[in-house]
Amino acid sequence: MIALPNDDHTCGWYAALPPAAPAKKLVGLQKVDYAIIGAGFAGLAAARRLAELKPNARIILIDAQRVAEGASGRNSGFVIDLPHKFALGHPDPAHKQKLLKLNRSAIAQLEGLVNKHNIQCQWSAAGKYQGAIGERGEAHLNHFEHLMKDLGEPYHWVEKEQLKKVLGTDYYSRAIFTPGSYLMQPAALVRGMGDHLPENVELLEQSPVRSLKKSDGQWILQGDQGTVTTPKVLLATSIFTKEFGYLKNRLLPVMTFASWTRPLTDAEMRRYHGELDWGLTPADHAGTTLRMTADRRILIRNTYKHVPKYGANVTDETRRWIQEDHRKAYLARYPDLADVPFTHTWGGVYAISRNFTNFFGQLEDGVYASACDNGVGAAWGTISGTLLADLVVGTDSQALSDIQYVTGMPSLNPPEPFLGIGVKTRIAFEKWRSRSEL
């Protein structure tokens, strides 16, 4: 049995959107040239690129949920150009430069779509702060500065008093600002892209694929009320790739959580004393991510949980204690805004691998996948989905060579119960070790 997404219905980003039009669902027998499973960043990009390369082909993009309800609409709203913190320490300079080039290509592609279709998603070239609270965080910042120098990328230090003018809090001791990241409302961006797909792409939502099997040279996607047959399947399913029998025991399902406030009133903004539209990630990777959105909401993100059953692992009680932790982090930063309530607390599942390696390529005849974004899905999903389409149709490019250079096979996980015990222990240890930066 394929375990389906089981996301909560408390995602603030999604709740802030206007109601969606009725979903078109999979009904009856559909014969197509290409089927893409998963309508997040990777699936949407793959569909657009396939339609461009094969304008006469029939393409189906299918998702178990509504577009933007899944992981792509649940992140903190960063599109980051720099390689991930773990990748920044890679010993091969070419590896890092290729990642940087790929990420920037994704940003350019997303910005082009936002402008072309006038997608109202708070798209902003705001850059990103990486902030420290105490000695541990500052040590991480010093290391980050060294990595940035090696990469040859621009950055500058922001000291406590100047940082306070931006963030509206003196909680942080200092930060490093990098200019190349973008901010956005992820659910609005993803839905906007779903609303403007090419004519030869048919989007089917609320249509879970219950099985994937091959018969007479065709792949059969079995749904509840219909079937898709196709010679080519693209899995843009992230952690759920293993539900189709691929990369089993190589992907780790991890959920991270966020809470946000309602928009601040004019009076509350005067108490806040900071700026709008900025994002801060923690110098210590297990610390707290902080956002002030363009529409005046303060967002707190921290807490990680191993979720082998995805959303089914998270109860209302779990969300309550997570929100309490978020509230402590919020009050430590904004005690003068203690009367501003949280309106939503939500989680999102993503895939990581023990060797922090992304998978990209062919799994077997007629099946291709981009899986395991290691927590940086907006840029990576966009460029990997685009280039997966190139791979499927045989279009060569330097970008395709670059993504093949930087990807590989995620390493095997230990068997259960050792895996679960090890992951939970590691998460708890990192939280304890990073407690001063939360």
XYZ file of C-alpha atoms in Angstrom:
438
model
C 0.000 0.000 0.000
C 1.262 3.446 -0.893
C 1.265 5.756 2.137
C -0.156 9.069 0.968
C 0.563 12.608 2.170
C -1.239 13.286 5.428
C -0.571 16.979 5.939
C -2.321 19.073 8.557
C -4.867 21.678 7.506
C -3.285 24.458 9.557
C -0.700 25.844 7.126
C -0.800 29.628 7.422
C 0.549 30.246 3.927
C -2.253 28.176 2.378
C -4.935 29.588 4.664
C -3.981 33.106 3.553
C -4.886 32.310 -0.067
C -8.339 32.868 -1.534
C -10.386 29.675 -2.018
C -9.183 27.541 -4.908
C -11.322 26.741 -7.921
C -12.804 23.209 -7.908
C -10.218 20.526 -8.588
C -10.137 18.515 -11.782
C -9.647 14.871 -10.801
C -8.496 11.704 -12.515
C -11.518 9.915 -13.961
C -11.585 7.095 -16.506
C -8.761 5.835 -18.706
C -6.222 8.477 -19.756
C -3.514 7.682 -22.306
C -0.709 10.237 -22.268
C 2.821 10.700 -23.541
C 4.212 11.746 -20.160
C 2.882 11.491 -16.609
C 4.374 13.506 -13.760
C 3.482 12.544 -10.208
C 3.760 15.371 -7.685
C 2.781 18.991 -8.373
C 5.298 20.793 -6.184
C 8.245 22.855 -7.375
C 9.860 19.910 -9.193
C 6.701 18.596 -10.831
C 5.540 22.010 -11.998
C 8.958 22.748 -13.484
C 9.130 19.368 -15.209
C 5.672 19.867 -16.721
C 6.508 23.332 -18.055
C 9.766 22.169 -19.589
C 8.257 19.027 -21.141
C 5.503 21.140 -22.695
C 8.114 23.480 -24.141
C 10.205 20.648 -25.572
C 7.243 18.557 -26.747
C 4.434 20.995 -27.622
C 2.362 18.302 -29.346
C 2.631 15.797 -26.509
C -0.145 15.115 -24.010
C 1.170 15.603 -20.481
C -0.587 14.881 -17.193
C 0.574 16.378 -13.884
C -1.120 14.575 -11.007
C -1.138 15.159 -7.266
C -2.811 13.523 -4.283
C -3.622 16.938 -2.791
C -4.385 20.435 -4.048
C -1.460 22.345 -5.522
C 0.345 24.207 -2.697
C -1.113 22.029 0.074
C 2.034 19.879 0.224
C 5.641 20.539 1.155
C 6.270 23.139 -1.564
C 3.659 25.431 -0.026
C 4.836 24.885 3.548
C 8.436 26.131 3.662
C 9.630 29.395 5.212
C 9.501 31.324 1.957
C 13.210 31.453 1.035
C 14.643 30.800 -2.428
C 18.339 30.530 -1.618
C 21.085 30.900 -4.191
C 23.969 29.638 -2.061
C 24.680 25.933 -1.674
C 23.183 24.425 1.459
C 25.250 24.787 4.625
C 26.365 21.169 4.396
C 27.273 21.528 0.711
C 29.242 24.733 1.398
C 31.863 22.617 3.126
C 32.296 20.298 0.123
C 36.010 19.827 -0.675
C 35.490 20.220 -4.442
C 35.244 23.917 -5.468
C 33.671 22.951 -8.809
C 30.868 21.156 -6.963
C 29.940 24.334 -5.085
C 30.171 26.574 -8.144
C 27.906 24.287 -10.124
C 25.338 24.261 -7.302
C 25.454 28.048 -7.160
C 24.922 28.318 -10.910
C 22.023 25.846 -10.816
C 20.319 27.653 -7.930
C 20.621 31.006 -9.677
C 19.164 29.550 -12.846
C 16.177 28.389 -10.776
C 15.741 31.854 -9.258
C 15.817 33.465 -12.699
C 13.247 30.977 -13.944
C 10.912 31.601 -10.999
C 11.268 35.358 -11.296
C 10.446 35.152 -14.987
C 7.247 33.250 -14.226
C 6.240 35.660 -11.466
C 6.660 38.613 -13.819
C 5.122 36.954 -16.883
C 1.967 35.809 -15.107
C 1.801 38.570 -12.491
C 1.794 36.031 -9.655
C 1.025 37.853 -6.404
C 3.351 35.987 -4.054
C 5.343 38.709 -2.259
C 8.340 37.947 -4.529
C 11.252 40.020 -3.264
C 15.007 40.306 -3.885
C 15.491 40.880 -0.158
C 18.641 38.838 0.453
C 19.079 36.844 3.654
C 20.494 37.348 7.134
C 22.283 34.548 8.933
C 22.056 35.412 12.602
C 23.840 34.469 15.807
C 22.639 34.866 19.379
C 25.706 33.910 21.416
C 29.208 32.473 21.254
C 28.177 29.223 19.604
C 26.317 31.047 16.853
C 29.141 33.525 16.307
C 31.596 30.659 15.900
C 29.347 29.301 13.153
C 29.238 32.759 11.545
C 33.026 32.971 11.532
C 33.146 29.634 9.776
C 30.476 30.812 7.330
C 32.578 33.883 6.530
C 35.529 31.615 5.718
C 33.338 29.535 3.380
C 32.015 32.642 1.660
C 35.535 33.910 1.039
C 36.473 30.558 -0.473
C 33.393 30.709 -2.688
C 34.160 34.271 -3.734
C 30.645 35.477 -2.949
C 29.656 38.910 -1.574
C 28.589 39.281 2.051
C 28.804 41.794 4.846
C 28.608 41.785 8.624
C 25.647 43.425 10.351
C 26.317 44.356 13.970
C 23.842 44.300 16.817
C 22.513 47.862 16.695
C 22.036 47.945 12.928
C 20.501 44.472 13.039
C 18.011 45.646 15.662
C 16.780 48.366 13.288
C 15.962 45.696 10.713
C 14.630 42.914 12.935
C 12.921 45.000 15.587
C 14.674 42.989 18.316
C 18.063 43.121 20.052
C 18.028 39.359 20.637
C 20.753 38.720 18.031
C 24.390 39.656 18.602
C 25.317 39.962 14.902
C 24.623 38.524 11.478
C 26.069 38.034 8.015
C 23.970 39.358 5.141
C 24.139 37.739 1.704
C 22.318 39.502 -1.155
C 21.423 36.710 -3.580
C 18.455 35.038 -1.864
C 14.820 35.851 -2.571
C 11.721 35.797 -0.372
C 8.180 34.815 -1.358
C 4.846 33.463 -0.174
C 5.376 29.797 -1.111
C 1.750 28.666 -1.353
C 0.871 31.688 -3.491
C 3.848 31.083 -5.784
C 3.134 27.376 -6.227
C -0.582 27.896 -6.834
C 0.185 30.707 -9.265
C 2.453 28.439 -11.282
C -0.200 25.731 -11.236
C -2.740 28.214 -12.568
C -0.543 29.102 -15.564
C 0.628 25.795 -16.982
C 1.040 25.351 -20.742
C -2.018 24.270 -22.721
C -0.801 20.718 -23.299
C -0.389 20.061 -19.546
C -3.454 18.735 -17.758
C -3.370 19.223 -13.985
C -5.244 16.624 -11.938
C -5.581 17.287 -8.202
C -6.966 15.300 -5.265
C -6.133 12.216 -7.324
C -3.855 9.901 -5.341
C -1.931 7.294 -7.298
C -2.528 4.008 -5.485
C -0.139 1.864 -7.510
C 2.471 2.087 -10.252
C 3.148 -0.973 -12.386
C 4.268 -1.900 -15.878
C 2.276 -3.888 -18.429
C 2.982 -4.429 -22.130
C 5.608 -1.678 -22.212
C 3.320 0.902 -20.611
C 3.324 2.261 -17.082
C -0.054 2.170 -15.367
C -0.923 4.700 -12.682
C -3.957 3.456 -10.797
C -6.171 6.023 -9.093
C -9.429 5.758 -7.184
C -11.658 6.623 -10.146
C -9.330 6.338 -13.113
C -6.130 5.074 -14.683
C -3.273 6.703 -16.563
C -1.200 4.735 -19.064
C 2.062 6.194 -20.334
C 5.488 5.127 -21.574
C 7.253 7.734 -19.392
C 6.781 8.557 -15.699
C 8.530 11.390 -13.877
C 8.470 11.102 -10.091
C 8.570 14.544 -8.517
C 7.550 12.997 -5.228
C 10.453 13.814 -2.873
C 10.177 11.606 0.231
C 7.214 9.715 -1.254
C 9.452 8.285 -3.991
C 10.122 5.352 -1.699
C 6.373 4.625 -1.571
C 6.612 3.618 -5.239
C 9.403 1.158 -4.416
C 12.397 3.318 -5.341
C 15.273 4.540 -3.174
C 13.911 2.480 -0.315
C 16.016 2.684 2.844
C 17.867 5.692 1.427
C 15.581 8.633 2.267
C 14.790 10.010 5.728
C 11.403 11.690 6.259
C 11.840 14.731 8.486
C 9.240 17.315 9.401
C 9.985 20.859 10.466
C 7.408 23.221 11.951
C 6.445 26.876 11.813
C 4.027 29.245 13.538
C 3.040 32.754 12.603
C 1.055 35.689 13.895
C -1.810 37.527 12.338
C -0.730 40.732 10.525
C 0.419 43.378 12.994
C -1.765 46.436 13.384
C -0.436 49.969 12.895
C -0.088 50.362 16.671
C 1.772 47.055 16.952
C 4.087 48.073 14.118
C 5.050 51.161 16.126
C 5.974 48.875 19.033
C 7.858 46.570 16.683
C 10.329 49.263 15.450
C 11.713 47.065 12.675
C 11.399 46.708 8.917
C 9.096 44.629 6.752
C 10.049 41.842 4.360
C 13.192 40.166 5.647
C 14.307 36.649 6.453
C 16.875 35.292 8.903
C 18.221 31.768 9.077
C 20.186 30.528 12.092
C 23.970 30.395 12.055
C 23.564 27.141 13.964
C 21.539 24.907 11.657
C 19.408 23.578 14.535
C 18.444 27.100 15.620
C 15.421 29.241 14.773
C 14.452 30.674 11.400
C 12.726 34.064 11.624
C 10.660 35.984 9.050
C 8.807 39.260 8.897
C 6.572 38.977 5.867
C 5.591 41.796 3.556
C 2.079 41.652 5.031
C 3.309 42.167 8.616
C 3.322 38.600 9.979
C 6.128 37.324 12.212
C 7.026 33.696 11.500
C 9.027 31.390 13.775
C 10.366 28.077 12.520
C 12.230 25.466 14.526
C 11.741 21.921 15.867
C 12.513 18.830 13.801
C 10.806 15.462 14.016
C 11.466 12.099 12.362
C 8.145 11.096 10.767
C 8.252 7.591 9.225
C 4.443 7.766 8.863
C 4.560 11.363 7.617
C 1.726 13.533 8.900
C 0.190 10.609 10.783
C 3.053 10.933 13.276
C 1.890 14.405 14.322
C -1.125 14.769 16.610
C -2.939 17.881 17.766
C -1.149 17.450 21.082
C 2.214 17.414 19.289
C 1.336 20.655 17.527
C 0.320 22.217 20.854
C 3.699 21.607 22.484
C 5.490 22.682 19.325
C 3.494 25.919 19.337
C 4.456 26.421 22.993
C 8.131 26.117 22.026
C 7.596 28.577 19.181
C 5.869 30.947 21.584
C 8.887 30.908 23.895
C 11.168 31.743 20.962
C 8.801 34.515 19.855
C 8.509 36.089 23.332
C 12.281 36.009 23.786
C 12.586 38.132 20.656
C 9.454 40.284 20.868
C 8.338 40.693 24.503
C 6.678 44.018 23.627
C 4.370 42.130 21.251
C 3.322 39.461 23.743
C -0.349 40.247 23.130
C -0.117 39.290 19.434
C -1.379 35.711 19.043
C -0.262 32.934 16.731
C -2.981 32.038 14.257
C -1.458 28.941 12.628
C 1.086 26.226 13.429
C 1.986 23.712 10.717
C 4.530 21.164 9.615
C 6.005 20.080 6.313
C 7.743 16.831 5.380
C 10.926 16.750 3.354
C 13.556 14.170 2.461
C 17.154 14.137 3.608
C 19.884 11.576 3.081
C 22.642 10.571 5.457
C 25.307 11.671 2.962
C 23.370 14.852 1.983
C 23.274 13.679 -1.614
C 20.408 14.467 -4.004
C 19.170 11.818 -6.415
C 18.580 12.826 -10.026
C 18.155 10.519 -12.988
C 16.632 7.345 -14.345
C 15.433 4.676 -11.920
C 14.481 2.080 -14.508
C 13.222 1.963 -18.084
C 10.658 4.743 -18.452
C 10.850 5.985 -14.827
C 12.808 9.078 -13.828
C 13.043 10.972 -10.560
C 14.360 13.966 -8.739
C 14.290 13.078 -5.051
C 15.806 14.184 -1.771
C 16.107 17.967 -1.693
C 17.821 17.941 1.732
C 15.709 20.855 2.902
C 16.278 23.385 0.089
C 13.371 22.535 -2.151
C 12.335 25.793 -3.844
C 15.445 26.350 -5.956
C 16.497 22.718 -6.150
C 13.034 21.450 -7.049
C 12.689 24.045 -9.792
C 15.993 23.379 -11.521
C 15.994 19.608 -10.993
C 12.462 19.289 -12.388
C 13.393 21.374 -15.411
C 16.498 19.334 -16.139
C 14.748 16.025 -15.495
C 12.511 16.874 -18.454
C 15.640 17.529 -20.525
C 17.012 14.140 -19.511
C 13.770 12.352 -20.410
C 13.609 13.756 -23.943
C 17.376 13.633 -24.566
C 18.114 17.360 -24.650
C 21.736 17.918 -23.647
C 23.057 21.076 -21.976
C 25.786 22.316 -19.678
C 23.199 22.626 -16.905
C 22.252 18.953 -17.318
C 25.918 17.996 -17.092
C 26.263 20.174 -13.996
C 23.341 18.591 -12.151
C 24.613 15.126 -12.981
C 28.004 16.185 -11.593
C 26.604 17.286 -8.214
C 24.080 14.470 -7.651
C 24.467 10.816 -6.827
C 22.997 7.990 -4.791
C 21.785 8.699 -1.249
C 23.485 6.359 1.174
C 21.733 3.390 2.751
C 20.113 3.808 6.150
C 20.513 1.376 9.029
C 17.573 -0.988 9.505
C 14.776 -0.272 11.938
C 14.541 0.047 14.885
C 18.122 1.350 14.857
C 17.321 4.035 12.272
C 14.464 5.541 14.254
C 16.387 5.445 17.509
C 19.437 7.002 15.883
C 17.538 9.810 14.144
C 15.526 10.710 17.241
C 18.666 10.703 19.355
C 20.524 12.885 16.866
C 17.665 15.406 16.649
C 17.406 15.580 20.450
C 21.184 15.998 20.788
C 21.341 18.761 18.179
C 18.451 20.573 19.876
C 20.248 20.377 23.231
C 23.564 21.445 21.762
C 21.935 24.376 19.950
C 19.677 25.421 22.850
C 21.470 28.759 23.238
C 20.626 29.626 19.607
C 16.922 28.759 19.729
